[in-house]
Amino acid sequence: MISRGQSLGDLQTSQSPARNAAAGLTQASFLQQLCGLPGLDPSLGSALFSLVAGGKESANHTDVLVFKARLERQDEDTRLRCCYSILAHPTSGPIALPALQARIAAVAQLALSPPAPRTKAAAGASHPAAAASAADTGSANPESQTPEPEETETAAAAAAAASGSGPDTPPDHTPALDQLAQAMAHGAMLCVQGDSPSDNTSSSSPCLDEESYVRWCKACPAVQLVLSRLMSGVGRLASAAGTSVAAAAAAAAAAAPAHPQSVGASPVTAADSDGPVGSPHFLSLPTLVGTSGYNLSSLLLQPPLIWLLSSCLSRDLCQEWRPLFNSERDGKSFNTFLGRAQASPGPTLLLVKDAAGHLFGGFAPLPWVKSGAFYGEFTTFIFRIEPVAQVFRATGINSNFQWCGIGFKALPSGIGFGGAQAKDALGQFALYVDSTLDSGMSRPIATFGNVPLSGEQKFQVSSVELWLLKPPEEEDLPPDRKAGPGSVLDRHVEDKAILAAVGYSMHSEGLRRPGGPRPEDDL
């Protein structure tokens, strides 16, 4: 009801500040305050905002919510096509190779940029919606604005990292990212040829259309997963600030400068933004564990590759990855390789680099165990990374997924993925490394519908790595690795008896403390 002396315009202004302010939501305020992505690549940020605003210079909260729903809550086909529109912007037509490569590099950089930790005070007070809410309700508590000592230290470390100084400065993955982006762009262009993979990348002016993008993402969803979550901060940041999306949009618009700079024009530190700097706060990549004693820079599994391959796996396989074997460190011993794999049975990732520099491998969902027949599951896949990145998933034509042989006379000795069905084609694999770890093969096989992963169908192995993607359950461990009561000195009794019988001295016998085993003796 309009009170006496109050105009309709006054009522609209007093009752709908959120709506009025949100109508002026700019690109900078949308990306920084609402999405929590101030470090987003300028071209990618411009494309996202333009689509949200429908080509207008500003957006309101309705525009934001509608596009967020299309990006996250609609059916898979709608989400895929919505993400394609972000990549293809400002045109709606096919994407040329150079543009696609640049956009993939921007997405990869976003996925791998470490977030800057925030203090609780900064996370709440610096949010414009939170500040507005506190001012309106009078509930702002000065004491709550003081960060805890450990939080201050974290924020300081984050600021140092953001400014490029100090020991916590994130590593520069730009060269590797650019190389991977080029390989992924060429791999995506192969989908333009249709469902049949081809190595012909020399066609004039290849362009990725929408249907080809959909096919590419279903095999290799790394880019799609990042694009589909660009707006996941909308709502999350508002909820953390104790306000609505509409109020957050209003406050963000009100806080925007009169002449906002383009996104990326100046660096944003932890003190300036409401969300993590650089990395999308929704993306979690596997953590590498058990790597002490390794030269991390010489590993085949580098961060850009972790991002690409983890996108092809279920979430439970993307928590902690542990190295089981590295030929540069452990030597080319198949016994060591298989012993490590069988001591920690579980899903693994095999990486192979040939003498020509090609990088490829496969995902094995089941443990590597000696068998005279193929075994495995439909989730098995193989891939190549350099010079072209492609993922080849099971076609369903046959179930010849994994092969693990050793000591056979008439059967192949080594490990492999994908085998020919015909008896006269025994020994033909989509990917195979023999028991010497010196040579292997990769042929087109119907199991995965793949092209040769290496430069040649028969190749010389330069290095091999095996990574455990999920620790085995207790019941899956070999008997000598299962936890049990007592001291570690009481284990392997039979082995010690055999060694003593042939004259070896048991030096550990003098190490037992008086009074029996203690907790520190246990594994």
XYZ file of C-alpha atoms in Angstrom:
523
model
C 0.000 0.000 0.000
C 1.210 3.522 -0.856
C 1.252 5.825 2.146
C 0.197 9.434 1.974
C 2.844 11.636 0.468
C 4.739 8.657 -1.045
C 4.871 8.335 -4.817
C 4.835 5.047 -6.719
C 8.392 5.714 -7.854
C 9.504 6.219 -4.248
C 7.894 2.904 -3.264
C 9.569 1.002 -6.091
C 12.920 2.485 -5.169
C 12.586 1.714 -1.476
C 11.161 -1.792 -1.851
C 13.204 -3.041 -4.793
C 16.801 -1.903 -4.367
C 18.047 -5.349 -5.281
C 16.142 -5.351 -8.540
C 17.245 -1.859 -9.478
C 20.899 -2.432 -8.578
C 21.003 -5.841 -10.213
C 19.902 -4.309 -13.476
C 23.329 -2.685 -13.602
C 25.408 -5.808 -12.969
C 28.587 -5.354 -15.010
C 30.987 -7.951 -16.341
C 33.612 -7.221 -13.693
C 31.172 -7.352 -10.763
C 29.494 -10.467 -12.177
C 32.775 -12.392 -12.440
C 34.403 -11.106 -9.260
C 31.689 -10.695 -6.652
C 29.047 -13.100 -7.941
C 30.981 -15.992 -9.526
C 34.201 -15.693 -7.519
C 36.295 -15.878 -10.716
C 38.241 -12.619 -10.933
C 41.194 -14.336 -12.608
C 39.179 -15.770 -15.503
C 40.739 -15.313 -18.934
C 39.381 -12.036 -20.419
C 38.042 -13.615 -23.612
C 36.384 -16.440 -21.696
C 34.943 -14.038 -19.120
C 33.620 -11.767 -21.850
C 31.980 -14.714 -23.623
C 30.297 -15.939 -20.432
C 28.968 -12.530 -19.423
C 27.741 -11.685 -22.912
C 25.713 -14.899 -23.032
C 24.342 -14.343 -19.513
C 23.326 -10.766 -20.324
C 21.932 -11.705 -23.711
C 24.232 -9.264 -25.475
C 23.269 -6.344 -23.232
C 25.817 -4.203 -21.421
C 24.483 -5.257 -18.030
C 22.612 -8.178 -16.509
C 20.107 -8.678 -13.695
C 19.735 -11.583 -11.309
C 17.065 -13.225 -13.492
C 19.520 -13.363 -16.396
C 22.069 -14.947 -14.079
C 19.729 -17.607 -12.704
C 18.340 -18.568 -16.128
C 21.768 -19.104 -17.641
C 23.024 -20.900 -14.527
C 20.122 -23.344 -14.850
C 20.973 -23.993 -18.493
C 24.606 -24.540 -17.608
C 24.107 -26.822 -14.606
C 20.593 -28.150 -14.154
C 19.288 -28.973 -17.606
C 19.747 -32.276 -19.418
C 23.189 -33.290 -20.642
C 22.550 -32.261 -24.241
C 21.473 -28.754 -23.177
C 24.530 -28.356 -20.944
C 26.865 -29.479 -23.713
C 25.418 -27.040 -26.217
C 25.419 -24.231 -23.692
C 29.126 -24.799 -23.035
C 29.793 -24.908 -26.765
C 28.239 -21.441 -27.075
C 30.789 -20.163 -24.521
C 33.680 -21.611 -26.518
C 32.342 -20.382 -29.854
C 31.463 -16.837 -28.724
C 31.221 -14.242 -30.265
C 30.130 -16.339 -33.242
C 27.637 -19.178 -33.121
C 29.300 -21.082 -35.921
C 32.128 -23.636 -35.966
C 35.294 -22.871 -33.994
C 38.561 -22.560 -35.912
C 41.613 -24.435 -34.645
C 43.578 -21.398 -33.336
C 40.564 -20.077 -31.399
C 39.801 -23.507 -29.959
C 43.396 -23.968 -28.832
C 43.386 -20.579 -27.085
C 40.105 -21.320 -25.289
C 41.292 -24.773 -24.159
C 44.483 -23.220 -22.790
C 42.410 -20.669 -20.841
C 40.193 -23.414 -19.404
C 43.208 -25.527 -18.425
C 44.885 -22.548 -16.769
C 41.750 -21.935 -14.741
C 41.532 -25.593 -13.700
C 45.152 -25.724 -12.534
C 45.546 -22.301 -10.912
C 45.671 -22.857 -7.134
C 42.989 -21.026 -5.140
C 44.136 -18.395 -2.674
C 43.035 -19.322 0.876
C 40.876 -16.675 2.494
C 40.451 -15.644 6.126
C 37.021 -16.047 7.657
C 36.851 -12.284 8.117
C 37.732 -11.573 4.509
C 35.349 -14.218 3.234
C 32.443 -12.597 5.049
C 33.165 -8.902 5.437
C 34.567 -8.273 1.972
C 31.505 -9.746 0.303
C 29.341 -6.767 -0.655
C 26.131 -8.663 0.048
C 27.365 -9.675 3.489
C 28.384 -6.113 4.268
C 25.007 -4.797 3.141
C 23.193 -7.448 5.164
C 25.230 -6.650 8.277
C 24.607 -2.932 7.877
C 20.849 -3.421 7.461
C 20.443 -5.718 10.464
C 22.989 -4.025 12.695
C 24.481 -7.420 13.507
C 28.040 -6.656 12.458
C 30.393 -7.628 15.253
C 33.783 -5.889 15.266
C 35.319 -8.810 17.105
C 34.336 -11.170 14.291
C 36.372 -9.087 11.894
C 39.636 -10.069 13.575
C 41.154 -13.150 11.936
C 42.725 -15.916 13.979
C 46.552 -15.908 14.047
C 46.848 -19.020 11.891
C 44.304 -17.602 9.438
C 46.301 -14.403 9.122
C 49.396 -16.404 8.343
C 47.502 -18.325 5.682
C 46.178 -15.151 4.126
C 49.658 -13.646 4.091
C 51.031 -16.719 2.380
C 48.209 -16.538 -0.149
C 48.937 -12.889 -0.856
C 52.601 -13.707 -1.374
C 51.675 -16.487 -3.753
C 49.289 -14.235 -5.659
C 51.952 -11.573 -6.032
C 54.466 -14.091 -7.367
C 56.832 -13.935 -4.398
C 57.711 -16.220 -1.535
C 58.111 -19.977 -1.254
C 54.429 -20.641 -1.904
C 54.485 -19.181 -5.412
C 52.575 -21.651 -7.617
C 54.587 -23.346 -10.370
C 54.261 -22.053 -13.891
C 52.575 -24.737 -16.003
C 52.081 -22.422 -18.993
C 54.422 -24.209 -21.459
C 52.979 -27.631 -20.620
C 49.438 -26.238 -20.747
C 49.998 -24.683 -24.157
C 51.388 -27.970 -25.449
C 48.460 -29.942 -24.046
C 45.950 -27.392 -25.385
C 47.432 -27.797 -28.847
C 47.249 -31.601 -28.575
C 43.662 -31.463 -27.292
C 42.569 -29.042 -30.012
C 43.956 -31.335 -32.706
C 42.254 -34.287 -31.029
C 38.939 -32.432 -30.999
C 39.267 -31.608 -34.686
C 39.504 -35.312 -35.459
C 35.907 -35.609 -34.275
C 34.907 -33.412 -37.218
C 35.726 -36.402 -39.430
C 32.881 -38.364 -37.825
C 32.864 -41.294 -35.460
C 35.768 -43.043 -37.164
C 39.071 -41.807 -35.686
C 41.618 -40.562 -38.153
C 45.093 -39.152 -38.058
C 44.398 -36.784 -40.942
C 44.791 -33.347 -39.377
C 45.952 -31.669 -42.569
C 42.496 -30.750 -43.876
C 42.235 -27.095 -44.850
C 40.870 -24.803 -42.132
C 39.368 -27.442 -39.794
C 36.558 -26.106 -37.609
C 34.772 -27.712 -34.667
C 30.987 -27.625 -35.036
C 28.490 -28.228 -32.258
C 27.833 -31.896 -33.011
C 31.558 -32.640 -33.168
C 32.019 -30.879 -29.822
C 29.379 -33.132 -28.256
C 31.158 -36.259 -29.553
C 34.514 -34.977 -28.309
C 33.239 -34.185 -24.805
C 31.654 -37.599 -24.360
C 35.082 -39.181 -24.836
C 37.178 -36.468 -23.181
C 35.086 -34.247 -20.859
C 37.883 -32.174 -19.258
C 36.918 -28.861 -20.899
C 33.201 -29.502 -20.512
C 33.471 -30.124 -16.765
C 35.174 -26.778 -16.167
C 32.853 -24.783 -18.430
C 29.708 -26.308 -16.927
C 30.773 -25.166 -13.447
C 31.850 -21.626 -14.210
C 28.776 -20.294 -12.418
C 28.769 -22.702 -9.487
C 29.972 -19.845 -7.285
C 26.664 -18.087 -7.873
C 24.545 -19.027 -4.896
C 27.415 -20.616 -2.985
C 29.055 -17.278 -2.242
C 25.699 -15.680 -1.540
C 24.773 -18.514 0.805
C 28.093 -18.187 2.635
C 27.370 -14.494 3.075
C 23.894 -15.238 4.463
C 21.980 -13.572 1.653
C 20.102 -14.411 -1.538
C 21.415 -14.501 -5.088
C 19.320 -11.474 -5.920
C 20.723 -9.521 -2.980
C 24.237 -10.622 -3.847
C 23.751 -9.480 -7.426
C 22.390 -6.165 -6.209
C 25.280 -5.598 -3.848
C 27.778 -6.596 -6.527
C 26.253 -4.135 -8.949
C 26.245 -1.376 -6.340
C 29.893 -2.052 -5.533
C 30.996 -1.942 -9.171
C 33.052 1.101 -10.230
C 31.539 3.609 -12.591
C 34.081 2.725 -15.254
C 35.037 -0.902 -14.585
C 38.245 -2.183 -16.024
C 38.180 -5.271 -18.178
C 38.663 -8.538 -16.358
C 42.296 -9.388 -16.142
C 43.432 -5.802 -16.539
C 45.020 -5.856 -13.096
C 45.897 -8.685 -10.708
C 43.408 -9.478 -7.965
C 44.736 -10.499 -4.575
C 43.071 -12.448 -1.796
C 42.228 -9.208 -0.037
C 40.382 -7.855 -3.073
C 38.089 -10.730 -4.042
C 35.281 -12.730 -2.492
C 36.297 -16.110 -3.784
C 39.396 -18.105 -4.596
C 41.720 -16.343 -6.970
C 42.182 -18.109 -10.288
C 40.991 -21.651 -9.704
C 37.306 -22.507 -9.784
C 36.379 -23.269 -6.192
C 34.341 -26.261 -7.352
C 37.094 -28.252 -9.078
C 39.090 -30.776 -7.068
C 42.004 -32.599 -8.665
C 43.689 -35.726 -7.278
C 46.533 -35.276 -4.810
C 49.795 -37.079 -5.529
C 51.017 -38.963 -2.457
C 54.054 -41.137 -1.773
C 56.279 -39.173 -4.149
C 59.180 -38.533 -1.758
C 62.382 -39.700 -3.415
C 61.031 -38.932 -6.883
C 62.154 -36.150 -9.171
C 58.704 -34.669 -9.699
C 59.691 -32.713 -12.795
C 60.797 -35.901 -14.549
C 57.557 -37.817 -13.926
C 55.391 -38.565 -16.937
C 52.301 -37.648 -14.911
C 52.362 -33.851 -14.760
C 49.552 -31.524 -13.499
C 48.044 -30.757 -16.936
C 47.797 -34.492 -17.605
C 46.243 -35.072 -14.175
C 43.501 -32.589 -15.063
C 42.820 -34.253 -18.424
C 42.795 -37.871 -17.214
C 40.955 -37.315 -13.930
C 38.034 -35.896 -15.894
C 37.589 -39.337 -17.478
C 37.332 -41.123 -14.119
C 34.720 -41.428 -11.395
C 35.077 -39.183 -8.363
C 36.110 -42.003 -6.008
C 39.175 -42.585 -8.197
C 40.266 -38.940 -8.036
C 41.236 -38.536 -4.389
C 44.871 -39.650 -3.982
C 47.179 -41.091 -6.640
C 50.279 -42.998 -5.576
C 53.223 -44.039 -7.790
C 53.809 -47.799 -7.837
C 56.492 -48.023 -10.499
C 58.736 -45.682 -12.441
C 61.263 -47.205 -14.831
C 63.590 -44.213 -14.524
C 63.783 -44.793 -10.783
C 63.170 -48.536 -10.444
C 64.800 -49.838 -13.630
C 63.158 -51.825 -16.398
C 62.238 -54.864 -14.335
C 58.910 -56.524 -15.111
C 59.150 -58.526 -11.888
C 59.382 -55.302 -9.904
C 56.548 -53.783 -11.928
C 54.225 -56.736 -11.405
C 55.293 -57.208 -7.777
C 54.423 -53.608 -6.929
C 51.109 -53.864 -8.792
C 50.114 -57.087 -7.027
C 51.213 -55.820 -3.606
C 48.740 -52.925 -3.951
C 45.867 -54.357 -6.008
C 43.529 -51.706 -7.300
C 42.660 -49.508 -10.291
C 45.776 -48.173 -11.995
C 46.917 -45.753 -14.643
C 49.673 -46.877 -17.017
C 51.788 -44.243 -18.780
C 54.255 -45.077 -21.553
C 56.653 -42.829 -23.419
C 58.283 -44.213 -26.537
C 61.697 -43.448 -27.967
C 60.131 -40.951 -30.402
C 58.648 -38.902 -27.556
C 55.015 -39.972 -27.936
C 53.119 -40.209 -24.633
C 50.191 -42.606 -24.220
C 48.720 -45.154 -21.830
C 45.613 -46.768 -20.399
C 43.331 -47.003 -17.392
C 42.889 -50.457 -15.834
C 39.973 -50.704 -13.368
C 41.008 -54.181 -12.182
C 44.331 -55.234 -10.604
C 47.088 -56.659 -12.774
C 47.142 -60.431 -12.162
C 48.685 -63.194 -14.238
C 46.106 -64.672 -16.573
C 46.076 -66.712 -19.749
C 42.963 -64.914 -20.970
C 41.681 -61.383 -21.337
C 39.720 -59.886 -18.445
C 38.625 -56.450 -17.253
C 35.644 -54.107 -17.205
C 33.843 -51.851 -19.636
C 35.204 -48.730 -17.911
C 38.704 -49.529 -19.233
C 40.032 -46.959 -21.689
C 43.244 -46.069 -23.493
C 44.583 -42.674 -24.529
C 47.322 -40.788 -26.298
C 48.562 -37.367 -25.202
C 51.397 -36.257 -27.445
C 51.378 -35.057 -30.150
C 47.570 -35.485 -30.368
C 45.347 -35.969 -27.317
C 42.553 -38.520 -27.669
C 40.698 -40.866 -25.334
C 39.421 -44.182 -26.697
C 36.699 -45.826 -24.654
C 35.373 -49.375 -24.941
C 33.136 -49.897 -27.968
C 31.362 -53.001 -26.641
C 32.414 -55.115 -29.621
C 34.329 -57.473 -27.339
C 35.516 -57.700 -23.733
C 39.249 -58.058 -24.370
C 40.147 -55.240 -22.004
C 43.225 -56.265 -19.974
C 46.000 -58.783 -20.523
C 48.681 -59.769 -18.034
C 50.993 -62.660 -18.914
C 54.339 -63.802 -17.604
C 56.296 -66.993 -18.142
C 54.147 -68.188 -21.051
C 55.721 -69.984 -24.000
C 52.884 -69.774 -26.516
C 51.172 -66.653 -25.162
C 52.420 -63.046 -24.972
C 54.384 -62.170 -21.836
C 53.699 -58.623 -20.786
C 50.752 -56.305 -20.100
C 48.265 -55.058 -22.641
C 44.955 -53.389 -23.388
C 42.521 -54.467 -26.081
C 43.090 -57.611 -28.108
C 42.021 -58.889 -31.485
C 39.177 -61.405 -31.379
C 40.358 -63.773 -34.109
C 42.582 -66.683 -33.053
C 44.982 -66.039 -35.898
C 45.429 -62.464 -34.605
C 46.560 -63.498 -31.133
C 49.212 -61.122 -29.883
C 47.716 -58.026 -31.553
C 46.977 -55.308 -28.988
C 45.649 -51.764 -28.854
C 48.488 -51.160 -26.362
C 51.072 -53.687 -25.248
C 54.390 -53.540 -23.394
C 56.388 -56.772 -23.302
C 58.018 -58.244 -20.208
C 61.378 -56.631 -20.996
C 59.775 -53.171 -20.755
C 61.895 -52.333 -23.782
C 59.439 -52.699 -26.642
C 55.736 -52.703 -27.341
C 53.007 -52.330 -29.931
C 49.859 -50.349 -30.577
C 47.548 -51.408 -33.393
C 43.997 -50.418 -34.400
C 41.781 -52.790 -32.386
C 37.988 -53.037 -32.317
C 37.888 -53.209 -28.492
C 38.476 -49.444 -28.334
C 38.143 -48.404 -31.980
C 41.520 -46.721 -31.650
C 44.255 -45.551 -33.953
C 47.861 -46.531 -33.111
C 48.788 -44.604 -29.983
C 52.473 -44.412 -30.858
C 54.110 -42.989 -33.943
C 54.687 -46.562 -35.164
C 52.674 -49.691 -34.525
C 55.795 -51.261 -33.028
C 57.783 -48.978 -30.758
C 60.731 -48.852 -28.377
C 59.905 -47.942 -24.790
C 61.682 -44.985 -23.233
C 59.963 -44.993 -19.825
C 57.002 -46.552 -18.014
C 54.979 -45.403 -15.007
C 52.227 -47.108 -13.033
C 49.984 -45.163 -10.632
C 47.572 -46.554 -8.047
C 44.354 -44.529 -8.147
C 42.613 -45.970 -5.107
C 44.112 -47.861 -2.155
C 42.918 -51.468 -1.894
C 40.498 -52.605 0.747
C 41.918 -54.662 3.622
C 40.473 -57.921 2.296
C 42.069 -57.351 -1.119
C 45.619 -57.059 0.251
C 48.063 -59.982 0.057
C 48.304 -61.889 3.379
C 51.758 -60.487 4.225
C 50.447 -56.897 3.930
C 47.348 -57.229 6.079
C 47.538 -55.368 9.357
C 47.650 -57.471 12.487
C 48.589 -57.304 16.170
C 52.123 -57.628 17.467
C 55.495 -56.335 16.387
C 56.785 -56.048 12.866
C 59.671 -58.242 14.044
C 57.237 -61.135 14.391
C 56.242 -61.097 10.730
C 57.520 -63.300 7.893
C 58.500 -66.096 10.284
C 58.798 -68.733 7.540
C 60.999 -66.521 5.370
C 63.324 -65.793 8.274
C 63.567 -69.509 9.087
C 64.641 -70.295 5.519
C 67.256 -67.535 5.577
C 68.590 -68.761 8.925
C 68.806 -72.327 7.588
C 71.131 -71.263 4.770
C 73.424 -69.339 7.099
C 72.074 -65.757 7.133
C 72.181 -63.972 10.483
C 69.013 -62.339 11.789
C 70.393 -58.989 12.930
C 66.916 -57.786 13.907
C 66.751 -60.281 16.760
C 68.844 -57.985 18.947
C 66.553 -55.026 18.354
C 63.558 -56.259 20.359
C 62.973 -54.215 23.525
C 62.557 -55.936 26.886
C 58.989 -56.357 27.989
C 57.530 -57.418 24.653
C 56.263 -55.371 21.680
C 55.311 -51.729 22.069
C 52.893 -49.633 20.026
C 55.742 -48.020 18.102
C 56.818 -51.487 16.866
C 53.559 -51.879 14.955
C 53.110 -50.927 11.312
